[in-house]
mmCIF file of C-alpha atoms in Angstrom:
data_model
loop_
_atom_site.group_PDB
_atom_site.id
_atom_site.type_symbol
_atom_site.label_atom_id
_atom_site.label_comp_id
_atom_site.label_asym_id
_atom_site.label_seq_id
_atom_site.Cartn_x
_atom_site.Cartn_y
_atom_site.Cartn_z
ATOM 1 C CA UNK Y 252 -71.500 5.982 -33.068
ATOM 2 C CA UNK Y 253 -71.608 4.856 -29.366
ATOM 3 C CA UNK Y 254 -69.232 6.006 -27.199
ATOM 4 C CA UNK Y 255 -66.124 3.898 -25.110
ATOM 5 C CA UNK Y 256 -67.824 3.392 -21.677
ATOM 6 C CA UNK Y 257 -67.642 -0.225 -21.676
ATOM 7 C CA UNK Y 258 -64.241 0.091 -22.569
ATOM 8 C CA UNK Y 259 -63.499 2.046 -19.765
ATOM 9 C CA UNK Y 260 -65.206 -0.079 -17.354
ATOM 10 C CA UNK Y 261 -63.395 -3.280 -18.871
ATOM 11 C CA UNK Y 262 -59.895 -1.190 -18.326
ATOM 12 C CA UNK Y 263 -60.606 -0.723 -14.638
ATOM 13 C CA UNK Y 264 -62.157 -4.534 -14.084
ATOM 14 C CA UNK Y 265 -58.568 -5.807 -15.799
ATOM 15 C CA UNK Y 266 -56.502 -4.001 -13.434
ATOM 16 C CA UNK Y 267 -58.474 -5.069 -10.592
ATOM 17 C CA UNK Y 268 -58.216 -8.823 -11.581
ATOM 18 C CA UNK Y 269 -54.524 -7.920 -11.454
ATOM 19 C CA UNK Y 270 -54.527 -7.005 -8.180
ATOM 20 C CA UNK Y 271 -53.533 -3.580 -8.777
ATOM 21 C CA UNK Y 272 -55.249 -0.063 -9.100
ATOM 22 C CA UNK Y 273 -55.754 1.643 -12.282
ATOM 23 C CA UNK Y 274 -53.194 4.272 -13.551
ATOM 24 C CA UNK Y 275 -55.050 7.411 -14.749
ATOM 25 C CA UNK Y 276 -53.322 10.405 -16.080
ATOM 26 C CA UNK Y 277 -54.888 13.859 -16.387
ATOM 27 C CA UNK Y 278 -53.139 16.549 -19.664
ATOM 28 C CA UNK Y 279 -55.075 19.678 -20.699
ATOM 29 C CA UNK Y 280 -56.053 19.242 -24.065
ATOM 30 C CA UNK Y 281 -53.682 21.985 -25.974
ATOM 31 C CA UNK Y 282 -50.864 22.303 -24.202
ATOM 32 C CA UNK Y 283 -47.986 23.362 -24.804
ATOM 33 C CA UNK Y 284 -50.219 22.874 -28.684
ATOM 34 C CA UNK Y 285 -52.800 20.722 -30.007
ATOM 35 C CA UNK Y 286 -50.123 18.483 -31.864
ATOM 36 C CA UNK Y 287 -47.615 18.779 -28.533
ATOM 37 C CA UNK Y 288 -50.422 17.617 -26.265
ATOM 38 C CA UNK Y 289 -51.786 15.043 -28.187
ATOM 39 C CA UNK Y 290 -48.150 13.802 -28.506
ATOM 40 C CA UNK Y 291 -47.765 13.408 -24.293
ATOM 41 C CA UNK Y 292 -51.045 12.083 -24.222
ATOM 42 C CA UNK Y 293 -49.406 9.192 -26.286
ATOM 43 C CA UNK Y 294 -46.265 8.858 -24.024
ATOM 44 C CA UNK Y 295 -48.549 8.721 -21.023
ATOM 45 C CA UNK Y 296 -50.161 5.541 -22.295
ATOM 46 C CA UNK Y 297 -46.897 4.395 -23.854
ATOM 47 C CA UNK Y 298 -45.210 4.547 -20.368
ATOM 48 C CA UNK Y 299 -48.097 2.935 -18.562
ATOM 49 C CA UNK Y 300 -51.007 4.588 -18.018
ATOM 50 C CA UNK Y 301 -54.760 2.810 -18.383
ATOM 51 C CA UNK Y 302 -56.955 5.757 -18.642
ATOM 52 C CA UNK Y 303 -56.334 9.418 -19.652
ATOM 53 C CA UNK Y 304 -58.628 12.742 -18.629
ATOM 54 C CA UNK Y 305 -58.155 15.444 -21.551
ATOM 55 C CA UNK Y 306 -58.905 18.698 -19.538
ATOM 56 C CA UNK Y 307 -60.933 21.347 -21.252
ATOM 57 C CA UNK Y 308 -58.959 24.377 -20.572
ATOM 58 C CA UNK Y 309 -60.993 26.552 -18.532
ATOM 59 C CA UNK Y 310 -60.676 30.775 -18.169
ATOM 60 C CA UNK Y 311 -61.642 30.261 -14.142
ATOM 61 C CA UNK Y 312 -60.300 26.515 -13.519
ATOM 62 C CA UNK Y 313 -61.741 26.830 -9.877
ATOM 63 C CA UNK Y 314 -60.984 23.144 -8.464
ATOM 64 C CA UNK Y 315 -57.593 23.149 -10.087
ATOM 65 C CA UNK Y 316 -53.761 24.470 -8.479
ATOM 66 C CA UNK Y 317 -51.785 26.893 -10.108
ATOM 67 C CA UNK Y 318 -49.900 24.625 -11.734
ATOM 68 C CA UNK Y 319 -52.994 23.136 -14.439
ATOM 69 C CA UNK Y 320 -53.953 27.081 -13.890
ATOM 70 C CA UNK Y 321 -50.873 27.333 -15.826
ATOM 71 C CA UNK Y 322 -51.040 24.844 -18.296
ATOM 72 C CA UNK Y 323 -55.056 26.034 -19.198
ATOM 73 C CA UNK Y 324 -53.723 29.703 -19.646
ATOM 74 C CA UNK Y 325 -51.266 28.738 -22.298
ATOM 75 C CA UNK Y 326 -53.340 26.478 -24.182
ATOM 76 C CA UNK Y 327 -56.165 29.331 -24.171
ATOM 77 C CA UNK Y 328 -53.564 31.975 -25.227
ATOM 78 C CA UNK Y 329 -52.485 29.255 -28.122
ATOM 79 C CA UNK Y 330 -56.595 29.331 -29.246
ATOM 80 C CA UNK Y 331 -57.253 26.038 -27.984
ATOM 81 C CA UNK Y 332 -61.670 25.034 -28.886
ATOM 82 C CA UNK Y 333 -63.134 22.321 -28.286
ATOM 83 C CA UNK Y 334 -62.858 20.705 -31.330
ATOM 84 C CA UNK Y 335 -58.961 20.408 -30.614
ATOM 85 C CA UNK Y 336 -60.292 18.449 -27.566
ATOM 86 C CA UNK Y 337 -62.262 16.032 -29.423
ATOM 87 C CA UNK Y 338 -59.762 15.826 -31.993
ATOM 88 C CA UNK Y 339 -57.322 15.073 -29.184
ATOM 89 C CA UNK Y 340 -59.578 12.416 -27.857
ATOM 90 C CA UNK Y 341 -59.875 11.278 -30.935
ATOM 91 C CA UNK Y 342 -56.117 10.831 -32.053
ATOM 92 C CA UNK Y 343 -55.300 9.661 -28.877
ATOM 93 C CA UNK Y 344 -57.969 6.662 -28.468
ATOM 94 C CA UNK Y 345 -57.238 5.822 -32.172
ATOM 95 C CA UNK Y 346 -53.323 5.463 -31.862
ATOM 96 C CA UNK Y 347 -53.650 3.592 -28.582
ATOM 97 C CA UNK Y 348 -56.738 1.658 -28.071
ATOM 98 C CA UNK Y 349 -57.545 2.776 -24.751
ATOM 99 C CA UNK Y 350 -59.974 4.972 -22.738
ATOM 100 C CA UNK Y 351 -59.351 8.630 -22.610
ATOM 101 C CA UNK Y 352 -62.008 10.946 -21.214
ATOM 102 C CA UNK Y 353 -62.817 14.276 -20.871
ATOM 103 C CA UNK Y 354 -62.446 16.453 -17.492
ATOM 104 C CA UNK Y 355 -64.410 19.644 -18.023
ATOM 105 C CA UNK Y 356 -66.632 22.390 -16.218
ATOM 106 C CA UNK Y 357 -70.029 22.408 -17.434
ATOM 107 C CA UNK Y 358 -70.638 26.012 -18.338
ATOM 108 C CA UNK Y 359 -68.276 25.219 -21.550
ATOM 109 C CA UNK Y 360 -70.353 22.198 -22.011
ATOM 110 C CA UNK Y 361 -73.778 24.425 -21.481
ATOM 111 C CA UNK Y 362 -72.854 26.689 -24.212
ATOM 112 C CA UNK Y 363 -71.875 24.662 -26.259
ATOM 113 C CA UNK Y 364 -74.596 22.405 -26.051
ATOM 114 C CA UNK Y 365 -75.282 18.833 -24.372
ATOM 115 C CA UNK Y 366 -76.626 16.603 -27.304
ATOM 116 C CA UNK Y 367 -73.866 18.113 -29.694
ATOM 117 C CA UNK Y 368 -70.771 18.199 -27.400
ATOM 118 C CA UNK Y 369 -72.055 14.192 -26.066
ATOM 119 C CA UNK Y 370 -72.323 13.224 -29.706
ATOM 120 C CA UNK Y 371 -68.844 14.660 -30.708
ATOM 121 C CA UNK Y 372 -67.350 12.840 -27.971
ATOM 122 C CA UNK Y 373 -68.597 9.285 -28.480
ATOM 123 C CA UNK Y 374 -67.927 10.292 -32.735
ATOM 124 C CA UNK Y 375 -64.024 10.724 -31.168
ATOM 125 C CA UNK Y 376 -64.261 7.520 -29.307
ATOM 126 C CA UNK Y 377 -64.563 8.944 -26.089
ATOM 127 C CA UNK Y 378 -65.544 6.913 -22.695
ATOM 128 C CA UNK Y 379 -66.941 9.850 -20.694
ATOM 129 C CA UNK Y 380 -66.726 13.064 -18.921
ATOM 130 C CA UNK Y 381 -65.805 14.045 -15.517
ATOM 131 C CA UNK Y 382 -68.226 16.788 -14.348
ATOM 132 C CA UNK Y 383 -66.505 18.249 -11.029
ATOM 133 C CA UNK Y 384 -68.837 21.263 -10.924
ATOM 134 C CA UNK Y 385 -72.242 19.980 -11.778
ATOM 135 C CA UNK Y 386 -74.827 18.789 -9.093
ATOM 136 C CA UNK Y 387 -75.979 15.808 -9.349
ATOM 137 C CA UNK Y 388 -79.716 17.179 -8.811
ATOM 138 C CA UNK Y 389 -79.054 18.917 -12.018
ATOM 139 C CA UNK Y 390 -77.605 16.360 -14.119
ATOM 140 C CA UNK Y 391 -80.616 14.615 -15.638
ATOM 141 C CA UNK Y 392 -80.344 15.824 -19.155
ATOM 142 C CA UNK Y 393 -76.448 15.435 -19.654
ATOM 143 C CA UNK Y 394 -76.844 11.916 -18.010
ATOM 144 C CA UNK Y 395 -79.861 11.394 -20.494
ATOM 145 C CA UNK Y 396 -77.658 12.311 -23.544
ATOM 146 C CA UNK Y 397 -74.819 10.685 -22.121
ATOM 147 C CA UNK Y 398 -76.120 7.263 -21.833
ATOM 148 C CA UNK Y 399 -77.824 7.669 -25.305
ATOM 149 C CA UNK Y 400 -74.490 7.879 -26.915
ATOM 150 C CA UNK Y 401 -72.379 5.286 -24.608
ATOM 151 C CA UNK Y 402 -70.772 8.010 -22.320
ATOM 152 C CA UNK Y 403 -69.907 6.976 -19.033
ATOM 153 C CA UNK Y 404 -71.273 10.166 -15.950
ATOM 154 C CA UNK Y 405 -68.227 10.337 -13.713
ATOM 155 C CA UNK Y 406 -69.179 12.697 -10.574
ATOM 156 C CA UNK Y 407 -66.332 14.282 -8.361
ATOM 157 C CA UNK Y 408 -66.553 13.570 -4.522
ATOM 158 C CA UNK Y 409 -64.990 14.862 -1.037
ATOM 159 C CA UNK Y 410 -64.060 14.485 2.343
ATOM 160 C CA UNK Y 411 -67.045 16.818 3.023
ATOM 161 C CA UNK Y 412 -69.998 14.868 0.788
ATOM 162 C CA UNK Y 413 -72.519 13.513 3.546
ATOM 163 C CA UNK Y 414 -72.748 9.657 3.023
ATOM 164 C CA UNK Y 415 -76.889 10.713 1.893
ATOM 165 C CA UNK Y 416 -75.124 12.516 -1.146
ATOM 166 C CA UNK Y 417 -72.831 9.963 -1.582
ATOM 167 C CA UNK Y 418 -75.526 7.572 -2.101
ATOM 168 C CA UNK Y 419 -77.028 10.299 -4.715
ATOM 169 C CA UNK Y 420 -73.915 10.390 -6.322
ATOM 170 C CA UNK Y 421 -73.036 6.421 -6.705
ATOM 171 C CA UNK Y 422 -76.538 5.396 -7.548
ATOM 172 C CA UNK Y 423 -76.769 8.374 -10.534
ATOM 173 C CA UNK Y 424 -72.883 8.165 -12.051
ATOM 174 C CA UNK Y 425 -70.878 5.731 -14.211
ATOM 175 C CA UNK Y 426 -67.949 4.514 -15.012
ATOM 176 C CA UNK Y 427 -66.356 5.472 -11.840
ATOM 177 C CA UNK Y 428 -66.164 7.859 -8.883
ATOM 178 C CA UNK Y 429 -63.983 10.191 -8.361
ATOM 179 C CA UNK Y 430 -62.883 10.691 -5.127
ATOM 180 C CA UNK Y 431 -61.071 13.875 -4.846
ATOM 181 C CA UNK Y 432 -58.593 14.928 -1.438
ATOM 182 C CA UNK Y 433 -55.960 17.369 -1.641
ATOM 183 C CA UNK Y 434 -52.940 16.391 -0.615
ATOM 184 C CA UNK Y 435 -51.135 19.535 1.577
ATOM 185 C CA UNK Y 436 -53.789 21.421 2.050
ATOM 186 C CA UNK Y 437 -55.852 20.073 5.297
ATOM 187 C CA UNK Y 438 -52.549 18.512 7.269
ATOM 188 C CA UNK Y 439 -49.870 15.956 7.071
ATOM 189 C CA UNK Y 440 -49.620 13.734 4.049
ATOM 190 C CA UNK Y 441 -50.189 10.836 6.537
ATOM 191 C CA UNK Y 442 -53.221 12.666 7.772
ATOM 192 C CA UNK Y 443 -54.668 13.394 4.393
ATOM 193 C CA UNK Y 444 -53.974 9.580 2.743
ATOM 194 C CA UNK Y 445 -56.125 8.566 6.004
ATOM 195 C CA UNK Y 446 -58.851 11.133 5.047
ATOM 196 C CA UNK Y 447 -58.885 9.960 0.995
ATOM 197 C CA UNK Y 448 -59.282 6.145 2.572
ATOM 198 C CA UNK Y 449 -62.055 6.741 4.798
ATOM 199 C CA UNK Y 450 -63.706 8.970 1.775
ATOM 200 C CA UNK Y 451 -63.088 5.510 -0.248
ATOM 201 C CA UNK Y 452 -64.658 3.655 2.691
ATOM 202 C CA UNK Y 453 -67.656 5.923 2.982
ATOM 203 C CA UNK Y 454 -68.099 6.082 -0.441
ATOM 204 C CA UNK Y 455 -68.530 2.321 -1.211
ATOM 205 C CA UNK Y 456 -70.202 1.580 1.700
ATOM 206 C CA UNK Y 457 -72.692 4.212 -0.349
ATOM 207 C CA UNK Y 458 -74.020 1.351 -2.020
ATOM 208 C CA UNK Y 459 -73.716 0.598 -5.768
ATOM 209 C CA UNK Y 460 -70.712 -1.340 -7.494
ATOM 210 C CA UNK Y 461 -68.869 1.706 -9.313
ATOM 211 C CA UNK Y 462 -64.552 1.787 -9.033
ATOM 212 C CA UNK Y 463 -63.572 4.459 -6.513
ATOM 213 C CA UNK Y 464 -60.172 6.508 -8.009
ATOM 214 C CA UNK Y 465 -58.472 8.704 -5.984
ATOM 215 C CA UNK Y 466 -57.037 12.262 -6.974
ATOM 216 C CA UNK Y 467 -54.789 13.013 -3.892
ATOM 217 C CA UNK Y 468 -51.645 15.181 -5.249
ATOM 218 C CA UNK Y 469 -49.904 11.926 -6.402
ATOM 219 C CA UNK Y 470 -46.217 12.517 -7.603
ATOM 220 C CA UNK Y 471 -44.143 9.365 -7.053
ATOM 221 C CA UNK Y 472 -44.076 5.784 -7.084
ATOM 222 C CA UNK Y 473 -44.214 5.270 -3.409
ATOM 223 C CA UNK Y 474 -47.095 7.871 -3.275
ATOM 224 C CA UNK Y 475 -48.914 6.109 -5.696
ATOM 225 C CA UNK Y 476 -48.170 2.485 -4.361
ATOM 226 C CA UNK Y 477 -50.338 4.090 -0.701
ATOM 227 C CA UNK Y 478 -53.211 5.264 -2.567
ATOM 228 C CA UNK Y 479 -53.354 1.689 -4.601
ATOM 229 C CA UNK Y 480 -53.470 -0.140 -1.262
ATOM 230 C CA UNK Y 481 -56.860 1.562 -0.941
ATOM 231 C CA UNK Y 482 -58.374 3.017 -4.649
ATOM 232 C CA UNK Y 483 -59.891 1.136 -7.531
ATOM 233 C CA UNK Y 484 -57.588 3.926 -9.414
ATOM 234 C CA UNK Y 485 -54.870 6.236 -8.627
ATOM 235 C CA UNK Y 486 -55.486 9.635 -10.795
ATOM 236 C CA UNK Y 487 -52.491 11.758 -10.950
ATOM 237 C CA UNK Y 488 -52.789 15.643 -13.085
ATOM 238 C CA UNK Y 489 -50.655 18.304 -11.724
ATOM 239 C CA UNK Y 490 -47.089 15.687 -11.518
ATOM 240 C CA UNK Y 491 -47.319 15.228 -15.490
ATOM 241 C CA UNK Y 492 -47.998 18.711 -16.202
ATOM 242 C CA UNK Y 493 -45.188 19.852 -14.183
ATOM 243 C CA UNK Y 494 -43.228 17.828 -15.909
ATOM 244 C CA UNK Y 495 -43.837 19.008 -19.119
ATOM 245 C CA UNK Y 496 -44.223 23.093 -17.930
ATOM 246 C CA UNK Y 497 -40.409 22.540 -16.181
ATOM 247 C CA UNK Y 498 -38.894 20.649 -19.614
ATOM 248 C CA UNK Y 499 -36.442 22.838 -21.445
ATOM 249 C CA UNK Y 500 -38.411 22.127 -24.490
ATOM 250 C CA UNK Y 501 -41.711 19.764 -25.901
ATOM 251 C CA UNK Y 502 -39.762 17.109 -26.732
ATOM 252 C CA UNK Y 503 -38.197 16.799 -23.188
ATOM 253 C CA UNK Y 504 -41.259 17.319 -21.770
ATOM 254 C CA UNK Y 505 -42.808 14.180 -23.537
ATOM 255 C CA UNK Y 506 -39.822 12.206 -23.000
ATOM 256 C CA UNK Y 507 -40.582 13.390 -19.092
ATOM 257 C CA UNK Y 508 -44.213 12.124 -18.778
ATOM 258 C CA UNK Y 509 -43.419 9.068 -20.620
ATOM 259 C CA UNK Y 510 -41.474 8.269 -17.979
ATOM 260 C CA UNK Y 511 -43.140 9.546 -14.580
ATOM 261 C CA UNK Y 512 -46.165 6.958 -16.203
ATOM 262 C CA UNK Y 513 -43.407 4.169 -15.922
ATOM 263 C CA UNK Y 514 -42.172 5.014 -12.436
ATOM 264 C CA UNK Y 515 -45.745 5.595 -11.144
ATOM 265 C CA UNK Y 516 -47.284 2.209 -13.220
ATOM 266 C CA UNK Y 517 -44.411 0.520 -11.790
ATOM 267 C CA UNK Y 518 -46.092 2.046 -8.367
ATOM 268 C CA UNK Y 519 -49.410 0.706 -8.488
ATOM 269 C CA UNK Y 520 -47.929 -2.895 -9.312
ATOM 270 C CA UNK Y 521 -46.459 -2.850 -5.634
ATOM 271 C CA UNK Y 522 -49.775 -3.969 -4.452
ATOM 272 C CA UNK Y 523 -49.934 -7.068 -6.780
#
């Protein structure tokens, strides 16, 4: 079974013949359980979302706040494997027709094994991975399996990639880049937007034709509507799983990501 890539890439060229970005939402597969993650994965799409990452839940999350540090340690403590990701994928995809992904370091991937991990995710209907810890220069085999089973390669990019690497990094991934800039942590939020939008620039300018989406601390509708004016794709994590972490109980906290997707879909529609 081939795997969703040209799905993916269809979902991103339809919101760009909009005249809007793409809306993609990031939920670690298992939390707050399999069944309670698969469920917010639903109300994500079902509020407005295009695209969803399922995070592997990862014992040293590295590139990730305390906040998805959070999230990964509870779904760990609950047992979570990765065949509760790919049957999360899975579920997820199947109720709702659209891409959904899989964010994920690659030692878990590693041990687990490249043609057997690719394979289970294109068997769940998956459109790809995002690999923000593997070098390009080192990604010939998983890019190998990946395009033999219809997996789109999406590598993870910042202010500090050279435009040479850049060009590396464009010309060897698919599906999209992902441009990532936190938001807080090098200045103003006005200083950092200006930093993700020269990233964007630089990174196009790269060469190649993939969608640049932008992971920049998103929270809000107006937040979201400043990083559309730039990004193929606005890609917002830590808002929906604070959501569900500060609900008073699963079903609030589904009811609360259903509807941050409406009020940051309705955000992204500002530029149309």
């Amino acid at each position: 079974m081939s795997g969703n890539i040209q799905l993916l890439s269809d979902t991103l060229a339809a919101a760009k013949a909009e005249g809007r970005s793409a809306l993609i939402a990031y939920l670690p597969a298992g939390f707050p359980t399999v069944d309670g993650g698969i469920e917010a994965i639903k109300a994500v799409f079902d509020g407005g979302a295009d695209i969803v990452e399922v995070g592997l839940p990862h014992s040293d999350p590295v590139l990730d706040g305390p906040v998805i540090q959070t999230a990964d340690d509870i779904a760990l403590r609950g047992g979570v494997k990765i065949a509760d990701v790919m049957r999360t994928v899975k579920e997820a995809h199947e109720a709702t027709g659209k891409p959904v992904l899989v964010m994920t370091y690659w030692n878990p991937i590693d041990r687990y094994g490249v043609e057997r991990f690719t394979a289970e995710l294109a068997e769940a209907g998956g459109a790809g991975c995002i690999l923000p810890d593997l070098p390009v220069q080192e990604s010939a085999l998983w890019r190998e399996h990946a395009e033999k089973h219809g997996l789109a390669t999406v590598f993870v990019v910042a202010p500090s990639s050279r435009d040479a690497r850049l060009a590396e990094i464009t010309a060897a991934g698919s599906g999209f880049v992902y441009a990532a800039s936190l938001m807080g942590v090098t200045g103003t939020r006005e200083s950092v937007g200006a930093q993700a939008q020269d990233l964007v620039g630089r990174t196009r300018a790269a060469g190649g034709d993939l969608p640049v989406c932008v992971g920049l601390g998103v929270s809000n509708a107006q937040q979201a509507a400043e990083v559309a004016g730039f990004a193929d794709g606005v890609i917002v994590g830590s808002a929906f799983v604070k959501r569900m972490l500060d609900a008073p109980d699963d079903k609030a906290g589904v009811e609360g990501v259903r509807e941050l997707a409406a009020e940051l879909a309705k955000g992204v529609r500002r530029q149309a």
